[in-house]
PDB file of C-alpha atoms and ligand atoms in Angstrom:
ATOM      1  CA  MET A  19     126.815  84.455 103.295  1.00 88.00           C
ATOM      2  CA  SER A  20     125.092  82.978 100.260  1.00 96.00           C
ATOM      3  CA  SER A  21     126.291  79.664  98.817  1.00 97.00           C
ATOM      4  CA  TYR A  22     126.566  81.555  95.504  1.00 98.00           C
ATOM      5  CA  ASP A  23     129.117  84.082  96.798  1.00 98.00           C
ATOM      6  CA  PRO A  24     132.111  81.720  96.456  1.00 97.00           C
ATOM      7  CA  ILE A  25     131.154  80.851  92.861  1.00 98.00           C
ATOM      8  CA  ALA A  26     130.072  84.278  91.625  1.00 98.00           C
ATOM      9  CA  ARG A  27     133.168  84.438  89.366  1.00 98.00           C
ATOM     10  CA  LEU A  28     132.626  80.859  88.177  1.00 97.00           C
ATOM     11  CA  TYR A  29     128.884  80.993  87.529  1.00 98.00           C
ATOM     12  CA  ASP A  30     128.877  82.358  83.984  1.00 97.00           C
ATOM     13  CA  ALA A  31     131.469  79.854  82.791  1.00 97.00           C
ATOM     14  CA  TRP A  32     129.592  77.056  84.622  1.00 97.00           C
ATOM     15  CA  SER A  33     126.302  77.951  82.921  1.00 97.00           C
ATOM     16  CA  THR A  34     127.737  78.681  79.446  1.00 97.00           C
ATOM     17  CA  ALA A  35     125.648  75.924  77.852  1.00 96.00           C
ATOM     18  CA  VAL A  36     122.380  77.145  79.383  1.00 96.00           C
ATOM     19  CA  VAL A  37     120.988  79.346  76.633  1.00 97.00           C
ATOM     20  CA  GLU A  38     117.624  77.804  75.815  1.00 97.00           C
ATOM     21  CA  ASP A  39     115.676  79.947  78.284  1.00 98.00           C
ATOM     22  CA  ILE A  40     117.065  83.390  77.400  1.00 98.00           C
ATOM     23  CA  GLY A  41     114.925  84.105  74.325  1.00 98.00           C
ATOM     24  CA  PHE A  42     111.833  82.846  76.151  1.00 98.00           C
ATOM     25  CA  TYR A  43     112.253  85.220  79.110  1.00 98.00           C
ATOM     26  CA  VAL A  44     113.213  88.145  76.861  1.00 98.00           C
ATOM     27  CA  ASP A  45     110.051  87.547  74.798  1.00 98.00           C
ATOM     28  CA  GLU A  46     107.938  87.466  77.975  1.00 98.00           C
ATOM     29  CA  ALA A  47     109.503  90.736  79.130  1.00 98.00           C
ATOM     30  CA  LEU A  48     108.887  92.419  75.772  1.00 98.00           C
ATOM     31  CA  ALA A  49     105.270  91.183  75.691  1.00 98.00           C
ATOM     32  CA  SER A  50     104.659  92.561  79.195  1.00 98.00           C
ATOM     33  CA  GLY A  51     105.968  95.994  78.248  1.00 97.00           C
ATOM     34  CA  GLY A  52     107.965  96.046  81.492  1.00 97.00           C
ATOM     35  CA  PRO A  53     109.274  96.848  83.925  1.00 98.00           C
ATOM     36  CA  VAL A  54     110.125  93.334  85.055  1.00 98.00           C
ATOM     37  CA  VAL A  55     111.150  92.143  88.500  1.00 99.00           C
ATOM     38  CA  GLU A  56     113.560  89.202  88.237  1.00 99.00           C
ATOM     39  CA  LEU A  57     113.867  87.279  91.499  1.00 98.00           C
ATOM     40  CA  GLY A  58     117.235  85.518  91.856  1.00 98.00           C
ATOM     41  CA  VAL A  59     118.768  87.674  89.119  1.00 98.00           C
ATOM     42  CA  GLY A  60     122.239  86.212  89.638  1.00 98.00           C
ATOM     43  CA  THR A  61     124.905  87.527  87.264  1.00 98.00           C
ATOM     44  CA  GLY A  62     122.293  88.805  84.811  1.00 98.00           C
ATOM     45  CA  ARG A  63     122.403  85.886  82.396  1.00 98.00           C
ATOM     46  CA  ILE A  64     118.794  86.753  81.504  1.00 98.00           C
ATOM     47  CA  ALA A  65     118.437  90.275  82.906  1.00 98.00           C
ATOM     48  CA  ILE A  66     121.223  91.714  80.730  1.00 98.00           C
ATOM     49  CA  PRO A  67     119.757  90.551  77.393  1.00 98.00           C
ATOM     50  CA  THR A  68     116.337  91.675  78.675  1.00 98.00           C
ATOM     51  CA  ALA A  69     117.669  95.157  79.425  1.00 98.00           C
ATOM     52  CA  GLY A  70     119.444  95.012  76.057  1.00 98.00           C
ATOM     53  CA  ALA A  71     116.052  94.507  74.424  1.00 98.00           C
ATOM     54  CA  GLY A  72     114.935  97.792  75.977  1.00 98.00           C
ATOM     55  CA  VAL A  73     113.006  96.536  79.041  1.00 98.00           C
ATOM     56  CA  HIS A  74     113.732  97.971  82.486  1.00 98.00           C
ATOM     57  CA  VAL A  75     114.604  95.216  84.999  1.00 98.00           C
ATOM     58  CA  ILE A  76     114.608  95.305  88.791  1.00 99.00           C
ATOM     59  CA  GLY A  77     116.857  92.428  89.812  1.00 98.00           C
ATOM     60  CA  VAL A  78     116.762  90.967  93.326  1.00 98.00           C
ATOM     61  CA  ASP A  79     119.302  88.516  94.709  1.00 98.00           C
ATOM     62  CA  SER A  80     120.562  87.499  98.134  1.00 98.00           C
ATOM     63  CA  SER A  81     124.159  87.059  96.940  1.00 98.00           C
ATOM     64  CA  ALA A  82     126.295  90.205  97.045  1.00 98.00           C
ATOM     65  CA  GLY A  83     128.906  88.414  94.926  1.00 98.00           C
ATOM     66  CA  MET A  84     126.467  87.535  92.134  1.00 98.00           C
ATOM     67  CA  LEU A  85     125.101  91.096  92.140  1.00 98.00           C
ATOM     68  CA  ALA A  86     128.616  92.548  91.889  1.00 98.00           C
ATOM     69  CA  VAL A  87     129.316  90.447  88.787  1.00 98.00           C
ATOM     70  CA  CYS A  88     125.926  91.403  87.369  1.00 98.00           C
ATOM     71  CA  ALA A  89     126.637  95.118  87.825  1.00 98.00           C
ATOM     72  CA  GLU A  90     130.021  94.765  86.083  1.00 98.00           C
ATOM     73  CA  GLU A  91     128.535  92.813  83.183  1.00 98.00           C
ATOM     74  CA  ALA A  92     125.675  95.298  82.814  1.00 98.00           C
ATOM     75  CA  ARG A  93     128.166  98.163  82.558  1.00 98.00           C
ATOM     76  CA  ARG A  94     130.210  96.236  80.015  1.00 98.00           C
ATOM     77  CA  ALA A  95     127.056  95.559  77.964  1.00 98.00           C
ATOM     78  CA  GLY A  96     126.029  99.228  78.163  1.00 98.00           C
ATOM     79  CA  VAL A  97     122.681  98.468  79.861  1.00 98.00           C
ATOM     80  CA  ALA A  98     123.393  99.516  83.451  1.00 98.00           C
ATOM     81  CA  GLU A  99     120.834 102.315  83.329  1.00 98.00           C
ATOM     82  CA  ARG A 100     118.052  99.798  82.628  1.00 98.00           C
ATOM     83  CA  LEU A 101     119.089  97.377  85.370  1.00 98.00           C
ATOM     84  CA  ASP A 102     118.257  98.227  88.986  1.00 98.00           C
ATOM     85  CA  LEU A 103     119.962  95.694  91.283  1.00 98.00           C
ATOM     86  CA  ARG A 104     118.865  95.164  94.877  1.00 98.00           C
ATOM     87  CA  GLN A 105     120.199  92.778  97.476  1.00 98.00           C
ATOM     88  CA  GLY A 106     117.469  90.941  99.333  1.00 98.00           C
ATOM     89  CA  ASP A 107     115.530  87.759  99.837  1.00 98.00           C
ATOM     90  CA  LEU A 108     113.036  86.721  97.168  1.00 98.00           C
ATOM     91  CA  ARG A 109     110.568  85.898  99.937  1.00 98.00           C
ATOM     92  CA  ARG A 110     110.644  89.537 101.044  1.00 98.00           C
ATOM     93  CA  PRO A 111     111.842  91.422  97.965  1.00 98.00           C
ATOM     94  CA  PRO A 112     112.911  95.036  98.578  1.00 98.00           C
ATOM     95  CA  VAL A 113     110.609  96.325  95.844  1.00 98.00           C
ATOM     96  CA  GLU A 114     107.876  98.927  96.266  1.00 98.00           C
ATOM     97  CA  GLU A 115     107.075  99.157  92.544  1.00 98.00           C
ATOM     98  CA  ARG A 116     104.177  97.223  90.984  1.00 98.00           C
ATOM     99  CA  VAL A 117     104.914  95.581  87.638  1.00 98.00           C
ATOM    100  CA  PRO A 118     103.194  93.538  84.902  1.00 98.00           C
ATOM    101  CA  LEU A 119     105.738  90.689  85.046  1.00 98.00           C
ATOM    102  CA  VAL A 120     107.719  88.941  87.768  1.00 99.00           C
ATOM    103  CA  THR A 121     110.136  86.191  86.759  1.00 99.00           C
ATOM    104  CA  CYS A 122     112.178  83.641  88.682  1.00 98.00           C
ATOM    105  CA  PRO A 123     114.297  81.873  86.062  1.00 98.00           C
ATOM    106  CA  PHE A 124     116.595  78.852  86.187  1.00 98.00           C
ATOM    107  CA  ARG A 125     115.107  77.030  89.126  1.00 98.00           C
ATOM    108  CA  ALA A 126     115.804  79.645  91.784  1.00 98.00           C
ATOM    109  CA  TYR A 127     112.613  78.659  93.635  1.00 98.00           C
ATOM    110  CA  LEU A 128     114.184  75.244  94.244  1.00 98.00           C
ATOM    111  CA  HIS A 129     116.327  76.901  96.904  1.00 98.00           C
ATOM    112  CA  LEU A 130     113.187  77.078  99.068  1.00 98.00           C
ATOM    113  CA  SER A 131     112.994  74.188 101.508  1.00 98.00           C
ATOM    114  CA  SER A 132     109.359  73.972 102.626  1.00 98.00           C
ATOM    115  CA  ASP A 133     105.834  74.728 101.474  1.00 98.00           C
ATOM    116  CA  ALA A 134     105.736  77.581 103.998  1.00 98.00           C
ATOM    117  CA  GLU A 135     108.755  79.183 102.309  1.00 98.00           C
ATOM    118  CA  ARG A 136     107.363  78.520  98.825  1.00 98.00           C
ATOM    119  CA  LEU A 137     104.029  80.083  99.705  1.00 98.00           C
ATOM    120  CA  GLU A 138     105.747  83.064 101.250  1.00 98.00           C
ATOM    121  CA  ALA A 139     107.779  83.532  98.056  1.00 98.00           C
ATOM    122  CA  LEU A 140     104.828  83.052  95.689  1.00 98.00           C
ATOM    123  CA  ARG A 141     102.652  85.447  97.704  1.00 98.00           C
ATOM    124  CA  ALA A 142     105.466  87.994  97.724  1.00 98.00           C
ATOM    125  CA  ALA A 143     105.731  87.700  93.929  1.00 98.00           C
ATOM    126  CA  ARG A 144     101.975  88.143  93.642  1.00 98.00           C
ATOM    127  CA  ASP A 145     102.127  91.286  95.754  1.00 98.00           C
ATOM    128  CA  LEU A 146     104.558  92.821  93.240  1.00 98.00           C
ATOM    129  CA  LEU A 147     102.155  92.339  90.345  1.00 98.00           C
ATOM    130  CA  LEU A 148      99.703  94.766  88.860  1.00 98.00           C
ATOM    131  CA  PRO A 149      96.153  93.385  88.503  1.00 96.00           C
ATOM    132  CA  ASP A 150      96.296  90.683  85.816  1.00 94.00           C
ATOM    133  CA  GLY A 151     100.105  90.628  85.983  1.00 98.00           C
ATOM    134  CA  ARG A 152     101.995  87.391  85.457  1.00 98.00           C
ATOM    135  CA  LEU A 153     104.572  85.337  87.307  1.00 98.00           C
ATOM    136  CA  VAL A 154     106.821  83.222  85.058  1.00 99.00           C
ATOM    137  CA  PHE A 155     109.309  80.701  86.440  1.00 98.00           C
ATOM    138  CA  ASP A 156     110.832  77.330  85.707  1.00 98.00           C
ATOM    139  CA  VAL A 157     111.646  74.375  87.948  1.00 98.00           C
ATOM    140  CA  PHE A 158     112.496  70.720  87.514  1.00 97.00           C
ATOM    141  CA  ALA A 159     111.926  67.333  89.085  1.00 98.00           C
ATOM    142  CA  PRO A 160     114.536  64.714  88.134  1.00 97.00           C
ATOM    143  CA  SER A 161     113.852  61.504  86.243  1.00 96.00           C
ATOM    144  CA  ASN A 162     115.025  58.191  87.686  1.00 95.00           C
ATOM    145  CA  GLU A 163     117.509  57.905  84.799  1.00 96.00           C
ATOM    146  CA  ASP A 164     119.030  61.282  85.596  1.00 95.00           C
ATOM    147  CA  ILE A 165     119.446  60.283  89.244  1.00 97.00           C
ATOM    148  CA  GLU A 166     120.961  56.910  88.385  1.00 97.00           C
ATOM    149  CA  GLU A 167     123.344  58.300  85.764  1.00 96.00           C
ATOM    150  CA  THR A 168     124.755  61.164  87.831  1.00 97.00           C
ATOM    151  CA  HIS A 169     124.456  60.280  91.539  1.00 98.00           C
ATOM    152  CA  GLY A 170     127.682  60.927  93.451  1.00 97.00           C
ATOM    153  CA  LEU A 171     129.851  61.446  90.361  1.00 97.00           C
ATOM    154  CA  TRP A 172     132.092  64.403  89.656  1.00 98.00           C
ATOM    155  CA  LEU A 173     131.375  65.243  85.995  1.00 97.00           C
ATOM    156  CA  GLU A 174     133.218  67.832  83.927  1.00 97.00           C
ATOM    157  CA  ARG A 175     130.377  70.142  82.941  1.00 96.00           C
ATOM    158  CA  GLU A 176     132.575  72.731  81.198  1.00 97.00           C
ATOM    159  CA  PRO A 177     136.337  72.626  80.644  1.00 97.00           C
ATOM    160  CA  GLY A 178     137.913  72.712  84.122  1.00 97.00           C
ATOM    161  CA  ILE A 179     134.533  73.005  85.882  1.00 98.00           C
ATOM    162  CA  PHE A 180     133.334  69.922  87.715  1.00 98.00           C
ATOM    163  CA  GLU A 181     129.832  69.326  89.069  1.00 98.00           C
ATOM    164  CA  ARG A 182     128.541  66.639  91.391  1.00 98.00           C
ATOM    165  CA  ALA A 183     124.904  65.745  92.132  1.00 98.00           C
ATOM    166  CA  ASP A 184     123.950  63.895  95.303  1.00 98.00           C
ATOM    167  CA  TRP A 185     120.279  62.999  95.140  1.00 98.00           C
ATOM    168  CA  ASP A 186     118.012  62.042  98.027  1.00 98.00           C
ATOM    169  CA  ARG A 187     114.809  60.591  96.617  1.00 96.00           C
ATOM    170  CA  ARG A 188     113.050  60.377  99.978  1.00 96.00           C
ATOM    171  CA  GLN A 189     113.714  63.972 100.983  1.00 97.00           C
ATOM    172  CA  GLN A 190     113.482  65.127  97.343  1.00 98.00           C
ATOM    173  CA  THR A 191     116.718  67.041  97.637  1.00 98.00           C
ATOM    174  CA  LEU A 192     119.661  67.542  95.334  1.00 98.00           C
ATOM    175  CA  THR A 193     122.959  68.573  96.887  1.00 98.00           C
ATOM    176  CA  LEU A 194     124.773  70.210  94.016  1.00 98.00           C
ATOM    177  CA  SER A 195     128.488  70.805  94.283  1.00 98.00           C
ATOM    178  CA  VAL A 196     130.634  72.678  91.808  1.00 98.00           C
ATOM    179  CA  ARG A 197     134.335  73.391  91.700  1.00 98.00           C
ATOM    180  CA  GLY A 198     136.697  75.105  89.342  1.00 97.00           C
ATOM    181  CA  GLU A 199     139.717  77.381  89.391  1.00 95.00           C
ATOM    182  CA  ARG A 200     137.599  80.427  90.201  1.00 95.00           C
ATOM    183  CA  GLY A 201     135.690  78.997  93.145  1.00 96.00           C
ATOM    184  CA  GLU A 202     133.747  76.140  94.657  1.00 97.00           C
ATOM    185  CA  SER A 203     130.530  75.671  96.569  1.00 98.00           C
ATOM    186  CA  SER A 204     127.800  73.260  97.511  1.00 98.00           C
ATOM    187  CA  MET A 205     124.095  73.989  97.723  1.00 98.00           C
ATOM    188  CA  THR A 206     120.825  72.165  98.319  1.00 98.00           C
ATOM    189  CA  LEU A 207     117.803  72.216  96.046  1.00 98.00           C
ATOM    190  CA  TRP A 208     114.386  70.851  96.968  1.00 98.00           C
ATOM    191  CA  TRP A 209     112.263  69.545  94.114  1.00 98.00           C
ATOM    192  CA  LEU A 210     108.496  69.009  93.888  1.00 98.00           C
ATOM    193  CA  GLU A 211     106.158  67.213  91.518  1.00 97.00           C
ATOM    194  CA  PRO A 212     104.392  69.573  89.070  1.00 98.00           C
ATOM    195  CA  GLN A 213     101.003  68.923  90.718  1.00 97.00           C
ATOM    196  CA  ARG A 214     102.366  70.379  93.945  1.00 98.00           C
ATOM    197  CA  TRP A 215     103.597  73.532  92.197  1.00 98.00           C
ATOM    198  CA  GLN A 216     100.159  73.829  90.642  1.00 98.00           C
ATOM    199  CA  ALA A 217      98.470  73.560  94.048  1.00 98.00           C
ATOM    200  CA  LEU A 218     100.858  76.086  95.618  1.00 98.00           C
ATOM    201  CA  LEU A 219     100.236  78.565  92.804  1.00 98.00           C
ATOM    202  CA  ALA A 220      96.476  78.275  93.349  1.00 98.00           C
ATOM    203  CA  GLU A 221      96.885  78.691  97.109  1.00 98.00           C
ATOM    204  CA  ALA A 222      99.042  81.795  96.604  1.00 98.00           C
ATOM    205  CA  GLY A 223      96.427  83.450  94.379  1.00 98.00           C
ATOM    206  CA  PHE A 224      97.438  82.566  90.820  1.00 98.00           C
ATOM    207  CA  ALA A 225      95.493  81.073  87.935  1.00 98.00           C
ATOM    208  CA  VAL A 226      97.765  78.766  85.954  1.00 98.00           C
ATOM    209  CA  GLU A 227      97.734  80.111  82.422  1.00 98.00           C
ATOM    210  CA  ALA A 228     100.294  77.637  81.092  1.00 98.00           C
ATOM    211  CA  CYS A 229     102.565  74.840  82.183  1.00 98.00           C
ATOM    212  CA  TYR A 230     105.083  74.193  79.431  1.00 98.00           C
ATOM    213  CA  GLY A 231     107.477  71.286  79.219  1.00 98.00           C
ATOM    214  CA  TRP A 232     110.203  73.405  77.669  1.00 98.00           C
ATOM    215  CA  PHE A 233     111.049  76.959  76.621  1.00 98.00           C
ATOM    216  CA  ASP A 234     109.730  76.364  73.097  1.00 98.00           C
ATOM    217  CA  ARG A 235     106.287  76.325  74.771  1.00 98.00           C
ATOM    218  CA  ARG A 236     105.523  72.675  74.107  1.00 98.00           C
ATOM    219  CA  PRO A 237     102.873  71.471  76.586  1.00 97.00           C
ATOM    220  CA  TYR A 238     104.203  69.654  79.641  1.00 98.00           C
ATOM    221  CA  ASP A 239     103.993  65.912  79.061  1.00 95.00           C
ATOM    222  CA  GLY A 240     105.852  64.341  81.929  1.00 95.00           C
ATOM    223  CA  GLY A 241     109.482  65.434  81.424  1.00 94.00           C
ATOM    224  CA  GLU A 242     111.865  66.848  84.020  1.00 97.00           C
ATOM    225  CA  ASP A 243     111.308  70.546  83.335  1.00 98.00           C
ATOM    226  CA  THR A 244     108.256  72.703  83.865  1.00 98.00           C
ATOM    227  CA  VAL A 245     107.850  76.335  82.867  1.00 98.00           C
ATOM    228  CA  TRP A 246     104.961  78.015  84.657  1.00 98.00           C
ATOM    229  CA  ILE A 247     102.914  81.060  83.783  1.00 98.00           C
ATOM    230  CA  GLY A 248     100.648  82.158  86.611  1.00 98.00           C
ATOM    231  CA  ARG A 249      98.275  85.090  86.325  1.00 98.00           C
ATOM    232  CA  ARG A 250      97.404  87.088  89.405  1.00 98.00           C
ATOM    233  CA  THR A 251      93.779  86.466  90.347  1.00 94.00           C
TER     234      THR A 251
HETATM  235  C1  SAM B 301     120.464  79.242  89.559  1.00 89.02           C
HETATM  236  S1  SAM B 301     120.813  80.918  89.943  1.00 89.02           S
HETATM  237  C2  SAM B 301     119.851  81.746  88.692  1.00 89.02           C
HETATM  238  C3  SAM B 301     120.434  83.098  88.343  1.00 89.02           C
HETATM  239  C4  SAM B 301     119.810  83.770  87.121  1.00 89.02           C
HETATM  240  N1  SAM B 301     118.380  84.013  87.297  1.00 89.02           N
HETATM  241  C5  SAM B 301     120.026  82.922  85.882  1.00 89.02           C
HETATM  242  O1  SAM B 301     119.041  82.522  85.271  1.00 89.02           O
HETATM  243  O2  SAM B 301     121.187  82.631  85.550  1.00 89.02           O
HETATM  244  C6  SAM B 301     119.833  81.186  91.403  1.00 89.02           C
HETATM  245  C7  SAM B 301     120.009  82.580  91.994  1.00 89.02           C
HETATM  246  O3  SAM B 301     119.032  82.740  93.026  1.00 89.02           O
HETATM  247  C8  SAM B 301     119.637  83.402  94.116  1.00 89.02           C
HETATM  248  N2  SAM B 301     118.881  83.038  95.322  1.00 89.02           N
HETATM  249  C9  SAM B 301     118.764  81.834  95.900  1.00 89.02           C
HETATM  250  N3  SAM B 301     117.954  81.898  96.971  1.00 89.02           N
HETATM  251  C10 SAM B 301     117.562  83.200  97.064  1.00 89.02           C
HETATM  252  C11 SAM B 301     116.723  83.905  97.964  1.00 89.02           C
HETATM  253  N4  SAM B 301     116.115  83.285  99.006  1.00 89.02           N
HETATM  254  N5  SAM B 301     116.529  85.219  97.771  1.00 89.02           N
HETATM  255  C12 SAM B 301     117.136  85.869  96.740  1.00 89.02           C
HETATM  256  N6  SAM B 301     117.950  85.242  95.869  1.00 89.02           N
HETATM  257  C13 SAM B 301     118.149  83.929  96.023  1.00 89.02           C
HETATM  258  C14 SAM B 301     121.076  82.926  94.143  1.00 89.02           C
HETATM  259  O4  SAM B 301     121.929  83.818  94.831  1.00 89.02           O
HETATM  260  C15 SAM B 301     121.365  82.830  92.630  1.00 89.02           C
HETATM  261  O5  SAM B 301     121.927  84.023  92.151  1.00 89.02           O
END
């Protein structure tokens, strides 16, 4: 069972405030012409607006619960025919098609716990791409202030939804717990410095076309977030 299954009905309310990345990923999908493979598609927070913009999306996720919510939301939004949902692991995506764009939004790669797993996932994404196709994803590495301000505290992220971050600087892990009326769960994320993502991308067969510091495409200058565009070499 995925750690997202128990919070599939809480996820959209939990991530209500996360909107800054949607326009960015929709623009990337439109520019690619589609179809797009989204790895870790979740409840379709990004895939549904992408399909709404007219781009066909193949969405892969390991959580049956998240996919069930995504399918319901896609029907409600009238885009179900442009959204092809498949349960599977992003390291071995059940996708035979070859596409111009693969995305992995909202830090889903941080669920990978070792360089071996990250390389497996990046190589699998590369294999899905047409020649010259692009992989776009975002990750983060926390600042000391973020760690000090939030460590071990239950904070009300949205009304009635509480989140707790337990950071381990040595292991570079974040144990993220969330609870609300509609579910609760705890999951581990492993973060890396941007230089290590850059090296892994090169090793997996990507040229780094851009590393942004935010979804408005400002260049990365040392903040917590990085948004990567890798082109298949
Ligand atoms: C933070 S959510 C992002 C969901 C969606 N992309 C969004 O932007 O809201 C991460 C998603 O990745 C999925 N996930 C985590 N590890 C995975 C894996 N190894 N294979 C496939 N999906 C995975 C989770 O089930 C979850 O739906």
